[in-house]
mmCIF file with all atom_site columns, C-alpha atoms in Angstrom:
data_model
loop_
_atom_site.group_PDB
_atom_site.id
_atom_site.type_symbol
_atom_site.label_atom_id
_atom_site.label_alt_id
_atom_site.label_comp_id
_atom_site.label_asym_id
_atom_site.label_entity_id
_atom_site.label_seq_id
_atom_site.pdbx_PDB_ins_code
_atom_site.Cartn_x
_atom_site.Cartn_y
_atom_site.Cartn_z
_atom_site.occupancy
_atom_site.B_iso_or_equiv
_atom_site.pdbx_formal_charge
_atom_site.auth_seq_id
_atom_site.auth_comp_id
_atom_site.auth_asym_id
_atom_site.auth_atom_id
_atom_site.pdbx_PDB_model_num
ATOM 1   C CA . GLY A 1 1   ? 84.193  14.593  82.792 1.00 64.00 ? 1   GLY A CA 1
ATOM 2   C CA . GLN A 1 2   ? 85.649  13.098  79.656 1.00 74.00 ? 2   GLN A CA 1
ATOM 3   C CA . ASN A 1 3   ? 83.565  12.890  76.549 1.00 87.00 ? 3   ASN A CA 1
ATOM 4   C CA . ILE A 1 4   ? 83.783  12.679  72.791 1.00 92.00 ? 4   ILE A CA 1
ATOM 5   C CA . ASP A 1 5   ? 80.818  13.808  70.699 1.00 95.00 ? 5   ASP A CA 1
ATOM 6   C CA . GLN A 1 6   ? 80.308  13.215  67.004 1.00 97.00 ? 6   GLN A CA 1
ATOM 7   C CA . PRO A 1 7   ? 77.228  12.825  64.816 1.00 97.00 ? 7   PRO A CA 1
ATOM 8   C CA . THR A 1 8   ? 75.776  9.340   64.646 1.00 96.00 ? 8   THR A CA 1
ATOM 9   C CA . GLU A 1 9   ? 75.118  9.222   60.925 1.00 97.00 ? 9   GLU A CA 1
ATOM 10  C CA . MET A 1 10  ? 75.839  11.237  57.797 1.00 98.00 ? 10  MET A CA 1
ATOM 11  C CA . THR A 1 11  ? 75.067  10.760  54.122 1.00 97.00 ? 11  THR A CA 1
ATOM 12  C CA . ALA A 1 12  ? 76.975  12.213  51.198 1.00 97.00 ? 12  ALA A CA 1
ATOM 13  C CA . THR A 1 13  ? 77.187  11.845  47.439 1.00 97.00 ? 13  THR A CA 1
ATOM 14  C CA . GLU A 1 14  ? 79.956  10.142  45.492 1.00 97.00 ? 14  GLU A CA 1
ATOM 15  C CA . GLY A 1 15  ? 82.487  12.704  44.297 1.00 97.00 ? 15  GLY A CA 1
ATOM 16  C CA . ALA A 1 16  ? 81.456  15.285  46.880 1.00 97.00 ? 16  ALA A CA 1
ATOM 17  C CA . ILE A 1 17  ? 83.135  16.560  50.053 1.00 97.00 ? 17  ILE A CA 1
ATOM 18  C CA . VAL A 1 18  ? 82.010  15.774  53.581 1.00 98.00 ? 18  VAL A CA 1
ATOM 19  C CA . GLN A 1 19  ? 83.115  17.126  56.949 1.00 98.00 ? 19  GLN A CA 1
ATOM 20  C CA . ILE A 1 20  ? 82.687  15.054  60.093 1.00 98.00 ? 20  ILE A CA 1
ATOM 21  C CA . ASN A 1 21  ? 82.882  17.094  63.280 1.00 98.00 ? 21  ASN A CA 1
ATOM 22  C CA . CYS A 1 22  ? 84.040  16.010  66.709 1.00 97.00 ? 22  CYS A CA 1
ATOM 23  C CA . THR A 1 23  ? 84.072  17.848  70.006 1.00 95.00 ? 23  THR A CA 1
ATOM 24  C CA . TYR A 1 24  ? 85.975  16.545  72.958 1.00 92.00 ? 24  TYR A CA 1
ATOM 25  C CA . GLN A 1 25  ? 86.506  16.975  76.647 1.00 85.00 ? 25  GLN A CA 1
ATOM 26  C CA . THR A 1 26  ? 89.412  15.069  78.087 1.00 76.00 ? 26  THR A CA 1
ATOM 27  C CA . SER A 1 27  ? 91.306  15.240  81.323 1.00 73.00 ? 27  SER A CA 1
ATOM 28  C CA . GLY A 1 28  ? 94.498  16.710  79.989 1.00 79.00 ? 28  GLY A CA 1
ATOM 29  C CA . PHE A 1 29  ? 94.940  16.606  76.251 1.00 80.00 ? 29  PHE A CA 1
ATOM 30  C CA . ASN A 1 30  ? 97.678  14.915  74.297 1.00 80.00 ? 30  ASN A CA 1
ATOM 31  C CA . GLY A 1 31  ? 96.241  14.556  70.830 1.00 88.00 ? 31  GLY A CA 1
ATOM 32  C CA . LEU A 1 32  ? 93.272  13.546  68.733 1.00 92.00 ? 32  LEU A CA 1
ATOM 33  C CA . PHE A 1 33  ? 92.901  10.539  66.446 1.00 93.00 ? 33  PHE A CA 1
ATOM 34  C CA . TRP A 1 34  ? 90.674  9.730   63.527 1.00 96.00 ? 34  TRP A CA 1
ATOM 35  C CA . TYR A 1 35  ? 90.094  6.133   62.492 1.00 95.00 ? 35  TYR A CA 1
ATOM 36  C CA . GLN A 1 36  ? 88.073  4.506   59.735 1.00 97.00 ? 36  GLN A CA 1
ATOM 37  C CA . GLN A 1 37  ? 86.236  1.295   60.541 1.00 96.00 ? 37  GLN A CA 1
ATOM 38  C CA . HIS A 1 38  ? 84.377  -0.772  57.974 1.00 95.00 ? 38  HIS A CA 1
ATOM 39  C CA . ALA A 1 39  ? 81.653  -3.012  59.354 1.00 92.00 ? 39  ALA A CA 1
ATOM 40  C CA . GLY A 1 40  ? 83.093  -6.134  60.930 1.00 89.00 ? 40  GLY A CA 1
ATOM 41  C CA . GLU A 1 41  ? 86.676  -4.982  60.522 1.00 92.00 ? 41  GLU A CA 1
ATOM 42  C CA . ALA A 1 42  ? 89.389  -3.440  62.670 1.00 93.00 ? 42  ALA A CA 1
ATOM 43  C CA . PRO A 1 43  ? 89.873  0.321   62.814 1.00 93.00 ? 43  PRO A CA 1
ATOM 44  C CA . THR A 1 44  ? 92.372  1.788   60.393 1.00 93.00 ? 44  THR A CA 1
ATOM 45  C CA . PHE A 1 45  ? 94.438  4.778   61.469 1.00 90.00 ? 45  PHE A CA 1
ATOM 46  C CA . LEU A 1 46  ? 93.767  7.958   59.476 1.00 94.00 ? 46  LEU A CA 1
ATOM 47  C CA . SER A 1 47  ? 95.357  10.804  61.421 1.00 92.00 ? 47  SER A CA 1
ATOM 48  C CA . TYR A 1 48  ? 96.710  12.039  64.717 1.00 91.00 ? 48  TYR A CA 1
ATOM 49  C CA . ASN A 1 49  ? 96.686  15.771  65.499 1.00 93.00 ? 49  ASN A CA 1
ATOM 50  C CA . VAL A 1 50  ? 98.548  17.278  68.398 1.00 90.00 ? 50  VAL A CA 1
ATOM 51  C CA . LEU A 1 51  ? 98.956  20.852  67.208 1.00 92.00 ? 51  LEU A CA 1
ATOM 52  C CA . ASP A 1 52  ? 96.300  23.275  66.015 1.00 95.00 ? 52  ASP A CA 1
ATOM 53  C CA . GLY A 1 53  ? 95.668  23.458  62.320 1.00 96.00 ? 53  GLY A CA 1
ATOM 54  C CA . LEU A 1 54  ? 94.956  21.389  59.286 1.00 96.00 ? 54  LEU A CA 1
ATOM 55  C CA . GLU A 1 55  ? 96.890  18.301  58.250 1.00 93.00 ? 55  GLU A CA 1
ATOM 56  C CA . GLU A 1 56  ? 96.321  16.954  54.791 1.00 93.00 ? 56  GLU A CA 1
ATOM 57  C CA . LYS A 1 57  ? 96.918  13.402  53.681 1.00 90.00 ? 57  LYS A CA 1
ATOM 58  C CA . GLY A 1 58  ? 95.666  12.705  50.203 1.00 94.00 ? 58  GLY A CA 1
ATOM 59  C CA . ARG A 1 59  ? 91.879  12.891  50.034 1.00 96.00 ? 59  ARG A CA 1
ATOM 60  C CA . PHE A 1 60  ? 91.627  13.075  53.813 1.00 96.00 ? 60  PHE A CA 1
ATOM 61  C CA . SER A 1 61  ? 92.415  16.088  56.012 1.00 97.00 ? 61  SER A CA 1
ATOM 62  C CA . SER A 1 62  ? 92.073  16.553  59.734 1.00 97.00 ? 62  SER A CA 1
ATOM 63  C CA . PHE A 1 63  ? 91.763  19.801  61.646 1.00 97.00 ? 63  PHE A CA 1
ATOM 64  C CA . LEU A 1 64  ? 92.266  20.523  65.322 1.00 96.00 ? 64  LEU A CA 1
ATOM 65  C CA . SER A 1 65  ? 91.473  23.509  67.527 1.00 95.00 ? 65  SER A CA 1
ATOM 66  C CA . ARG A 1 66  ? 92.626  22.830  71.048 1.00 93.00 ? 66  ARG A CA 1
ATOM 67  C CA . SER A 1 67  ? 91.179  26.042  72.453 1.00 92.00 ? 67  SER A CA 1
ATOM 68  C CA . LYS A 1 68  ? 87.732  25.032  71.191 1.00 92.00 ? 68  LYS A CA 1
ATOM 69  C CA . GLY A 1 69  ? 88.018  21.314  71.927 1.00 92.00 ? 69  GLY A CA 1
ATOM 70  C CA . TYR A 1 70  ? 87.075  20.698  68.317 1.00 95.00 ? 70  TYR A CA 1
ATOM 71  C CA . SER A 1 71  ? 88.269  18.635  65.408 1.00 97.00 ? 71  SER A CA 1
ATOM 72  C CA . TYR A 1 72  ? 86.969  17.672  62.019 1.00 98.00 ? 72  TYR A CA 1
ATOM 73  C CA . LEU A 1 73  ? 87.774  15.120  59.371 1.00 98.00 ? 73  LEU A CA 1
ATOM 74  C CA . LEU A 1 74  ? 87.367  16.278  55.785 1.00 98.00 ? 74  LEU A CA 1
ATOM 75  C CA . LEU A 1 75  ? 86.942  13.725  53.041 1.00 97.00 ? 75  LEU A CA 1
ATOM 76  C CA . LYS A 1 76  ? 87.199  14.903  49.432 1.00 97.00 ? 76  LYS A CA 1
ATOM 77  C CA . GLU A 1 77  ? 86.291  13.238  46.137 1.00 97.00 ? 77  GLU A CA 1
ATOM 78  C CA . LEU A 1 78  ? 84.188  10.710  47.975 1.00 97.00 ? 78  LEU A CA 1
ATOM 79  C CA . GLN A 1 79  ? 84.219  7.158   46.726 1.00 97.00 ? 79  GLN A CA 1
ATOM 80  C CA . MET A 1 80  ? 81.764  4.367   47.468 1.00 97.00 ? 80  MET A CA 1
ATOM 81  C CA . LYS A 1 81  ? 84.477  2.562   49.458 1.00 96.00 ? 81  LYS A CA 1
ATOM 82  C CA . ASP A 1 82  ? 84.521  5.499   51.894 1.00 97.00 ? 82  ASP A CA 1
ATOM 83  C CA . SER A 1 83  ? 81.235  4.204   53.309 1.00 97.00 ? 83  SER A CA 1
ATOM 84  C CA . ALA A 1 84  ? 82.307  3.303   56.838 1.00 97.00 ? 84  ALA A CA 1
ATOM 85  C CA . SER A 1 85  ? 82.248  4.475   60.414 1.00 97.00 ? 85  SER A CA 1
ATOM 86  C CA . TYR A 1 86  ? 84.680  7.241   61.331 1.00 98.00 ? 86  TYR A CA 1
ATOM 87  C CA . LEU A 1 87  ? 85.894  7.210   64.891 1.00 97.00 ? 87  LEU A CA 1
ATOM 88  C CA . CYS A 1 88  ? 87.153  10.278  66.725 1.00 96.00 ? 88  CYS A CA 1
ATOM 89  C CA . ALA A 1 89  ? 89.341  9.509   69.747 1.00 93.00 ? 89  ALA A CA 1
ATOM 90  C CA . GLY A 1 90  ? 90.963  11.907  72.179 1.00 89.00 ? 90  GLY A CA 1
ATOM 91  C CA . ARG A 1 91  ? 94.080  11.095  74.088 1.00 83.00 ? 91  ARG A CA 1
ATOM 92  C CA . GLY A 1 92  ? 93.847  12.388  77.644 1.00 76.00 ? 92  GLY A CA 1
ATOM 93  C CA . ALA A 1 93  ? 96.416  12.366  80.385 1.00 69.00 ? 93  ALA A CA 1
ATOM 94  C CA . SER A 1 94  ? 96.230  8.647   80.940 1.00 65.00 ? 94  SER A CA 1
ATOM 95  C CA . LYS A 1 95  ? 94.051  7.017   78.337 1.00 74.00 ? 95  LYS A CA 1
ATOM 96  C CA . ILE A 1 96  ? 92.307  7.276   74.997 1.00 82.00 ? 96  ILE A CA 1
ATOM 97  C CA . ILE A 1 97  ? 88.580  7.954   74.832 1.00 87.00 ? 97  ILE A CA 1
ATOM 98  C CA . PHE A 1 98  ? 86.690  6.977   71.687 1.00 91.00 ? 98  PHE A CA 1
ATOM 99  C CA . GLY A 1 99  ? 83.540  8.517   70.350 1.00 94.00 ? 99  GLY A CA 1
ATOM 100 C CA . SER A 1 100 ? 80.687  6.307   69.232 1.00 94.00 ? 100 SER A CA 1
ATOM 101 C CA . GLY A 1 101 ? 81.620  6.846   65.608 1.00 96.00 ? 101 GLY A CA 1
ATOM 102 C CA . THR A 1 102 ? 79.915  8.519   62.671 1.00 97.00 ? 102 THR A CA 1
ATOM 103 C CA . ARG A 1 103 ? 78.431  6.113   60.146 1.00 97.00 ? 103 ARG A CA 1
ATOM 104 C CA . LEU A 1 104 ? 78.966  7.650   56.722 1.00 98.00 ? 104 LEU A CA 1
ATOM 105 C CA . SER A 1 105 ? 76.876  6.414   53.806 1.00 97.00 ? 105 SER A CA 1
ATOM 106 C CA . ILE A 1 106 ? 77.859  7.342   50.269 1.00 97.00 ? 106 ILE A CA 1
ATOM 107 C CA . ARG A 1 107 ? 75.182  7.390   47.617 1.00 95.00 ? 107 ARG A CA 1
ATOM 108 C CA . PRO A 1 108 ? 75.916  7.233   43.872 1.00 93.00 ? 108 PRO A CA 1
ATOM 109 C CA . GLU B 2 1   ? 103.354 -5.385  53.672 1.00 78.00 ? 1   GLU B CA 1
ATOM 110 C CA . PRO B 2 2   ? 103.889 -6.218  57.357 1.00 82.00 ? 2   PRO B CA 1
ATOM 111 C CA . GLU B 2 3   ? 100.754 -6.555  59.444 1.00 92.00 ? 3   GLU B CA 1
ATOM 112 C CA . VAL B 2 4   ? 99.603  -7.294  62.967 1.00 95.00 ? 4   VAL B CA 1
ATOM 113 C CA . THR B 2 5   ? 98.187  -10.780 63.372 1.00 96.00 ? 5   THR B CA 1
ATOM 114 C CA . GLN B 2 6   ? 95.938  -12.139 66.099 1.00 97.00 ? 6   GLN B CA 1
ATOM 115 C CA . THR B 2 7   ? 94.949  -15.639 67.131 1.00 96.00 ? 7   THR B CA 1
ATOM 116 C CA . PRO B 2 8   ? 92.479  -17.121 67.475 1.00 97.00 ? 8   PRO B CA 1
ATOM 117 C CA . SER B 2 9   ? 89.998  -15.268 65.313 1.00 96.00 ? 9   SER B CA 1
ATOM 118 C CA . HIS B 2 10  ? 87.152  -16.509 67.511 1.00 97.00 ? 10  HIS B CA 1
ATOM 119 C CA . GLN B 2 11  ? 87.320  -17.880 71.044 1.00 97.00 ? 11  GLN B CA 1
ATOM 120 C CA . VAL B 2 12  ? 84.386  -19.348 72.901 1.00 97.00 ? 12  VAL B CA 1
ATOM 121 C CA . THR B 2 13  ? 84.750  -19.973 76.618 1.00 97.00 ? 13  THR B CA 1
ATOM 122 C CA . GLN B 2 14  ? 82.715  -20.669 79.709 1.00 97.00 ? 14  GLN B CA 1
ATOM 123 C CA . MET B 2 15  ? 82.229  -18.003 82.338 1.00 97.00 ? 15  MET B CA 1
ATOM 124 C CA . GLY B 2 16  ? 84.963  -18.198 84.969 1.00 97.00 ? 16  GLY B CA 1
ATOM 125 C CA . GLN B 2 17  ? 87.539  -19.723 82.632 1.00 97.00 ? 17  GLN B CA 1
ATOM 126 C CA . GLU B 2 18  ? 90.857  -18.121 81.785 1.00 97.00 ? 18  GLU B CA 1
ATOM 127 C CA . VAL B 2 19  ? 91.583  -17.062 78.230 1.00 98.00 ? 19  VAL B CA 1
ATOM 128 C CA . ILE B 2 20  ? 94.739  -15.881 76.537 1.00 97.00 ? 20  ILE B CA 1
ATOM 129 C CA . LEU B 2 21  ? 94.486  -13.822 73.398 1.00 98.00 ? 21  LEU B CA 1
ATOM 130 C CA . ARG B 2 22  ? 97.569  -13.692 71.253 1.00 97.00 ? 22  ARG B CA 1
ATOM 131 C CA . CYS B 2 23  ? 98.989  -11.025 69.029 1.00 97.00 ? 23  CYS B CA 1
ATOM 132 C CA . VAL B 2 24  ? 102.070 -10.783 66.869 1.00 97.00 ? 24  VAL B CA 1
ATOM 133 C CA . PRO B 2 25  ? 102.865 -7.084  66.364 1.00 95.00 ? 25  PRO B CA 1
ATOM 134 C CA . ILE B 2 26  ? 104.796 -5.747  63.406 1.00 93.00 ? 26  ILE B CA 1
ATOM 135 C CA . SER B 2 27  ? 108.379 -6.820  63.979 1.00 89.00 ? 27  SER B CA 1
ATOM 136 C CA . ASN B 2 28  ? 110.160 -3.491  64.443 1.00 88.00 ? 28  ASN B CA 1
ATOM 137 C CA . HIS B 2 29  ? 107.395 -1.856  66.453 1.00 91.00 ? 29  HIS B CA 1
ATOM 138 C CA . LEU B 2 30  ? 108.009 -0.914  70.057 1.00 89.00 ? 30  LEU B CA 1
ATOM 139 C CA . TYR B 2 31  ? 104.611 0.156   71.361 1.00 91.00 ? 31  TYR B CA 1
ATOM 140 C CA . PHE B 2 32  ? 101.763 -2.266  71.845 1.00 93.00 ? 32  PHE B CA 1
ATOM 141 C CA . TYR B 2 33  ? 98.096  -1.808  72.721 1.00 93.00 ? 33  TYR B CA 1
ATOM 142 C CA . TRP B 2 34  ? 94.935  -3.722  73.454 1.00 96.00 ? 34  TRP B CA 1
ATOM 143 C CA . TYR B 2 35  ? 91.459  -2.377  72.737 1.00 96.00 ? 35  TYR B CA 1
ATOM 144 C CA . ARG B 2 36  ? 88.066  -3.964  72.896 1.00 97.00 ? 36  ARG B CA 1
ATOM 145 C CA . GLN B 2 37  ? 84.745  -3.323  71.187 1.00 96.00 ? 37  GLN B CA 1
ATOM 146 C CA . ILE B 2 38  ? 81.518  -4.790  72.481 1.00 95.00 ? 38  ILE B CA 1
ATOM 147 C CA . LEU B 2 39  ? 79.162  -5.503  69.595 1.00 92.00 ? 39  LEU B CA 1
ATOM 148 C CA . GLY B 2 40  ? 77.500  -2.310  68.428 1.00 89.00 ? 40  GLY B CA 1
ATOM 149 C CA . GLN B 2 41  ? 79.375  -0.138  70.910 1.00 92.00 ? 41  GLN B CA 1
ATOM 150 C CA . LYS B 2 42  ? 82.382  2.139   70.860 1.00 93.00 ? 42  LYS B CA 1
ATOM 151 C CA . VAL B 2 43  ? 85.995  1.053   70.862 1.00 94.00 ? 43  VAL B CA 1
ATOM 152 C CA . GLU B 2 44  ? 87.501  1.074   74.359 1.00 94.00 ? 44  GLU B CA 1
ATOM 153 C CA . PHE B 2 45  ? 91.167  1.439   75.232 1.00 92.00 ? 45  PHE B CA 1
ATOM 154 C CA . LEU B 2 46  ? 92.469  -1.207  77.616 1.00 95.00 ? 46  LEU B CA 1
ATOM 155 C CA . VAL B 2 47  ? 96.225  -0.901  77.953 1.00 94.00 ? 47  VAL B CA 1
ATOM 156 C CA . SER B 2 48  ? 99.438  0.275   76.353 1.00 91.00 ? 48  SER B CA 1
ATOM 157 C CA . PHE B 2 49  ? 102.792 -1.466  76.742 1.00 92.00 ? 49  PHE B CA 1
ATOM 158 C CA . TYR B 2 50  ? 106.328 -0.298  76.103 1.00 90.00 ? 50  TYR B CA 1
ATOM 159 C CA . ASN B 2 51  ? 109.749 -1.497  77.149 1.00 89.00 ? 51  ASN B CA 1
ATOM 160 C CA . ASN B 2 52  ? 108.281 -4.568  78.829 1.00 89.00 ? 52  ASN B CA 1
ATOM 161 C CA . GLU B 2 53  ? 105.946 -2.702  81.089 1.00 92.00 ? 53  GLU B CA 1
ATOM 162 C CA . ILE B 2 54  ? 102.499 -1.170  81.104 1.00 93.00 ? 54  ILE B CA 1
ATOM 163 C CA . SER B 2 55  ? 102.554 2.509   80.140 1.00 89.00 ? 55  SER B CA 1
ATOM 164 C CA . GLU B 2 56  ? 98.895  3.335   80.581 1.00 88.00 ? 56  GLU B CA 1
ATOM 165 C CA . LYS B 2 57  ? 95.730  1.435   81.383 1.00 90.00 ? 57  LYS B CA 1
ATOM 166 C CA . SER B 2 58  ? 92.048  2.214   81.603 1.00 90.00 ? 58  SER B CA 1
ATOM 167 C CA . GLU B 2 59  ? 89.667  1.482   84.442 1.00 90.00 ? 59  GLU B CA 1
ATOM 168 C CA . ILE B 2 60  ? 88.445  -1.546  82.484 1.00 93.00 ? 60  ILE B CA 1
ATOM 169 C CA . PHE B 2 61  ? 91.884  -3.121  82.834 1.00 95.00 ? 61  PHE B CA 1
ATOM 170 C CA . ASP B 2 62  ? 91.447  -4.389  86.382 1.00 93.00 ? 62  ASP B CA 1
ATOM 171 C CA . ASP B 2 63  ? 93.137  -7.244  88.224 1.00 93.00 ? 63  ASP B CA 1
ATOM 172 C CA . GLN B 2 64  ? 91.405  -9.781  85.996 1.00 95.00 ? 64  GLN B CA 1
ATOM 173 C CA . PHE B 2 65  ? 93.490  -8.609  83.064 1.00 97.00 ? 65  PHE B CA 1
ATOM 174 C CA . SER B 2 66  ? 97.197  -8.925  82.438 1.00 97.00 ? 66  SER B CA 1
ATOM 175 C CA . VAL B 2 67  ? 99.506  -8.471  79.468 1.00 97.00 ? 67  VAL B CA 1
ATOM 176 C CA . GLU B 2 68  ? 102.794 -10.058 78.651 1.00 94.00 ? 68  GLU B CA 1
ATOM 177 C CA . ARG B 2 69  ? 105.432 -10.083 75.980 1.00 92.00 ? 69  ARG B CA 1
ATOM 178 C CA . PRO B 2 70  ? 106.803 -13.552 76.618 1.00 85.00 ? 70  PRO B CA 1
ATOM 179 C CA . ASP B 2 71  ? 109.300 -13.487 73.771 1.00 86.00 ? 71  ASP B CA 1
ATOM 180 C CA . GLY B 2 72  ? 110.456 -11.137 71.056 1.00 78.00 ? 72  GLY B CA 1
ATOM 181 C CA . SER B 2 73  ? 107.393 -11.547 68.886 1.00 86.00 ? 73  SER B CA 1
ATOM 182 C CA . ASN B 2 74  ? 104.218 -12.280 70.845 1.00 93.00 ? 74  ASN B CA 1
ATOM 183 C CA . PHE B 2 75  ? 102.080 -9.921  72.909 1.00 95.00 ? 75  PHE B CA 1
ATOM 184 C CA . THR B 2 76  ? 99.330  -11.542 74.953 1.00 97.00 ? 76  THR B CA 1
ATOM 185 C CA . LEU B 2 77  ? 96.241  -10.457 76.851 1.00 98.00 ? 77  LEU B CA 1
ATOM 186 C CA . LYS B 2 78  ? 95.092  -12.763 79.629 1.00 97.00 ? 78  LYS B CA 1
ATOM 187 C CA . ILE B 2 79  ? 91.694  -12.616 81.263 1.00 97.00 ? 79  ILE B CA 1
ATOM 188 C CA . ARG B 2 80  ? 91.849  -14.665 84.440 1.00 96.00 ? 80  ARG B CA 1
ATOM 189 C CA . SER B 2 81  ? 88.212  -15.383 85.149 1.00 94.00 ? 81  SER B CA 1
ATOM 190 C CA . THR B 2 82  ? 85.974  -14.398 82.281 1.00 97.00 ? 82  THR B CA 1
ATOM 191 C CA . LYS B 2 83  ? 82.588  -12.793 82.795 1.00 96.00 ? 83  LYS B CA 1
ATOM 192 C CA . LEU B 2 84  ? 79.664  -12.591 80.406 1.00 97.00 ? 84  LEU B CA 1
ATOM 193 C CA . GLU B 2 85  ? 80.366  -8.891  79.899 1.00 96.00 ? 85  GLU B CA 1
ATOM 194 C CA . ASP B 2 86  ? 83.861  -9.660  78.633 1.00 97.00 ? 86  ASP B CA 1
ATOM 195 C CA . SER B 2 87  ? 82.291  -10.849 75.383 1.00 97.00 ? 87  SER B CA 1
ATOM 196 C CA . ALA B 2 88  ? 83.654  -8.461  72.763 1.00 97.00 ? 88  ALA B CA 1
ATOM 197 C CA . MET B 2 89  ? 86.048  -8.076  69.860 1.00 97.00 ? 89  MET B CA 1
ATOM 198 C CA . TYR B 2 90  ? 89.567  -7.583  71.170 1.00 98.00 ? 90  TYR B CA 1
ATOM 199 C CA . PHE B 2 91  ? 91.968  -5.671  68.970 1.00 97.00 ? 91  PHE B CA 1
ATOM 200 C CA . CYS B 2 92  ? 95.722  -5.595  69.328 1.00 96.00 ? 92  CYS B CA 1
ATOM 201 C CA . ALA B 2 93  ? 97.633  -2.679  67.817 1.00 93.00 ? 93  ALA B CA 1
ATOM 202 C CA . SER B 2 94  ? 101.275 -1.761  67.491 1.00 92.00 ? 94  SER B CA 1
ATOM 203 C CA . GLY B 2 95  ? 103.227 1.336   66.625 1.00 89.00 ? 95  GLY B CA 1
ATOM 204 C CA . LEU B 2 96  ? 106.786 2.271   65.837 1.00 83.00 ? 96  LEU B CA 1
ATOM 205 C CA . ALA B 2 97  ? 106.752 5.610   67.581 1.00 73.00 ? 97  ALA B CA 1
ATOM 206 C CA . GLY B 2 98  ? 105.437 6.570   70.935 1.00 65.00 ? 98  GLY B CA 1
ATOM 207 C CA . GLY B 2 99  ? 102.864 9.217   71.674 1.00 60.00 ? 99  GLY B CA 1
ATOM 208 C CA . TYR B 2 100 ? 100.179 7.135   70.058 1.00 58.00 ? 100 TYR B CA 1
ATOM 209 C CA . ASN B 2 101 ? 101.212 8.245   66.617 1.00 71.00 ? 101 ASN B CA 1
ATOM 210 C CA . GLU B 2 102 ? 100.319 5.844   63.850 1.00 81.00 ? 102 GLU B CA 1
ATOM 211 C CA . GLN B 2 103 ? 98.944  2.582   65.191 1.00 85.00 ? 103 GLN B CA 1
ATOM 212 C CA . PHE B 2 104 ? 98.334  -0.523  63.142 1.00 90.00 ? 104 PHE B CA 1
ATOM 213 C CA . PHE B 2 105 ? 95.467  -2.735  64.249 1.00 93.00 ? 105 PHE B CA 1
ATOM 214 C CA . GLY B 2 106 ? 95.201  -6.478  63.978 1.00 96.00 ? 106 GLY B CA 1
ATOM 215 C CA . PRO B 2 107 ? 92.026  -8.108  62.652 1.00 96.00 ? 107 PRO B CA 1
ATOM 216 C CA . GLY B 2 108 ? 90.745  -8.829  66.155 1.00 97.00 ? 108 GLY B CA 1
ATOM 217 C CA . THR B 2 109 ? 89.718  -11.833 68.239 1.00 98.00 ? 109 THR B CA 1
ATOM 218 C CA . ARG B 2 110 ? 86.028  -12.273 68.877 1.00 97.00 ? 110 ARG B CA 1
ATOM 219 C CA . LEU B 2 111 ? 85.626  -13.530 72.450 1.00 98.00 ? 111 LEU B CA 1
ATOM 220 C CA . THR B 2 112 ? 82.311  -15.116 73.386 1.00 98.00 ? 112 THR B CA 1
ATOM 221 C CA . VAL B 2 113 ? 81.738  -15.944 77.047 1.00 97.00 ? 113 VAL B CA 1
ATOM 222 C CA . LEU B 2 114 ? 78.879  -18.348 77.734 1.00 96.00 ? 114 LEU B CA 1
#
């Protein structure tokens, strides 16, 4: 089957680091996305990993291990505006499958 | 900064009616997508479109759905005979490169089927 699993909710402190994990099973694999979605808004693209390893983009980094079917999104120097849902999505052979999203709450 | 736009922002329709949701992708983008998100649920891929034809589609995208790029700027999603379960937020996205690299989402159209 095809499935994306990620934690439902996480809480972290302003200024800290948080890692949001995602495991996936897709029929064929052609890449993994991370999106940020604030409540009531459209998703915003964060990253797309095709190859194993870590990709860094400012305060956000994304890691992929294809052999383990595993990815994570790392957010550093957390700010209050980072409170949002983070969506993991795997691109299979013929479609994209989204996870249910991880709702991240940042406390002062 | 260029952005994807969608109209209308909210569409209310009766069950069985046809609706057309409109999107204007970023002007130099070549790849276009429709997604939907039922309230409180996960985002679902519907269809991707490139070079005036569908590249990929999900099982949700059945014969009731169609997409079109009628001119050089608009990208539309038509639902022929709406059902109650079609009520959702519909997002259009576009990208410059293929392979689902960076995609830019529009603000969405909230479709309510009564």
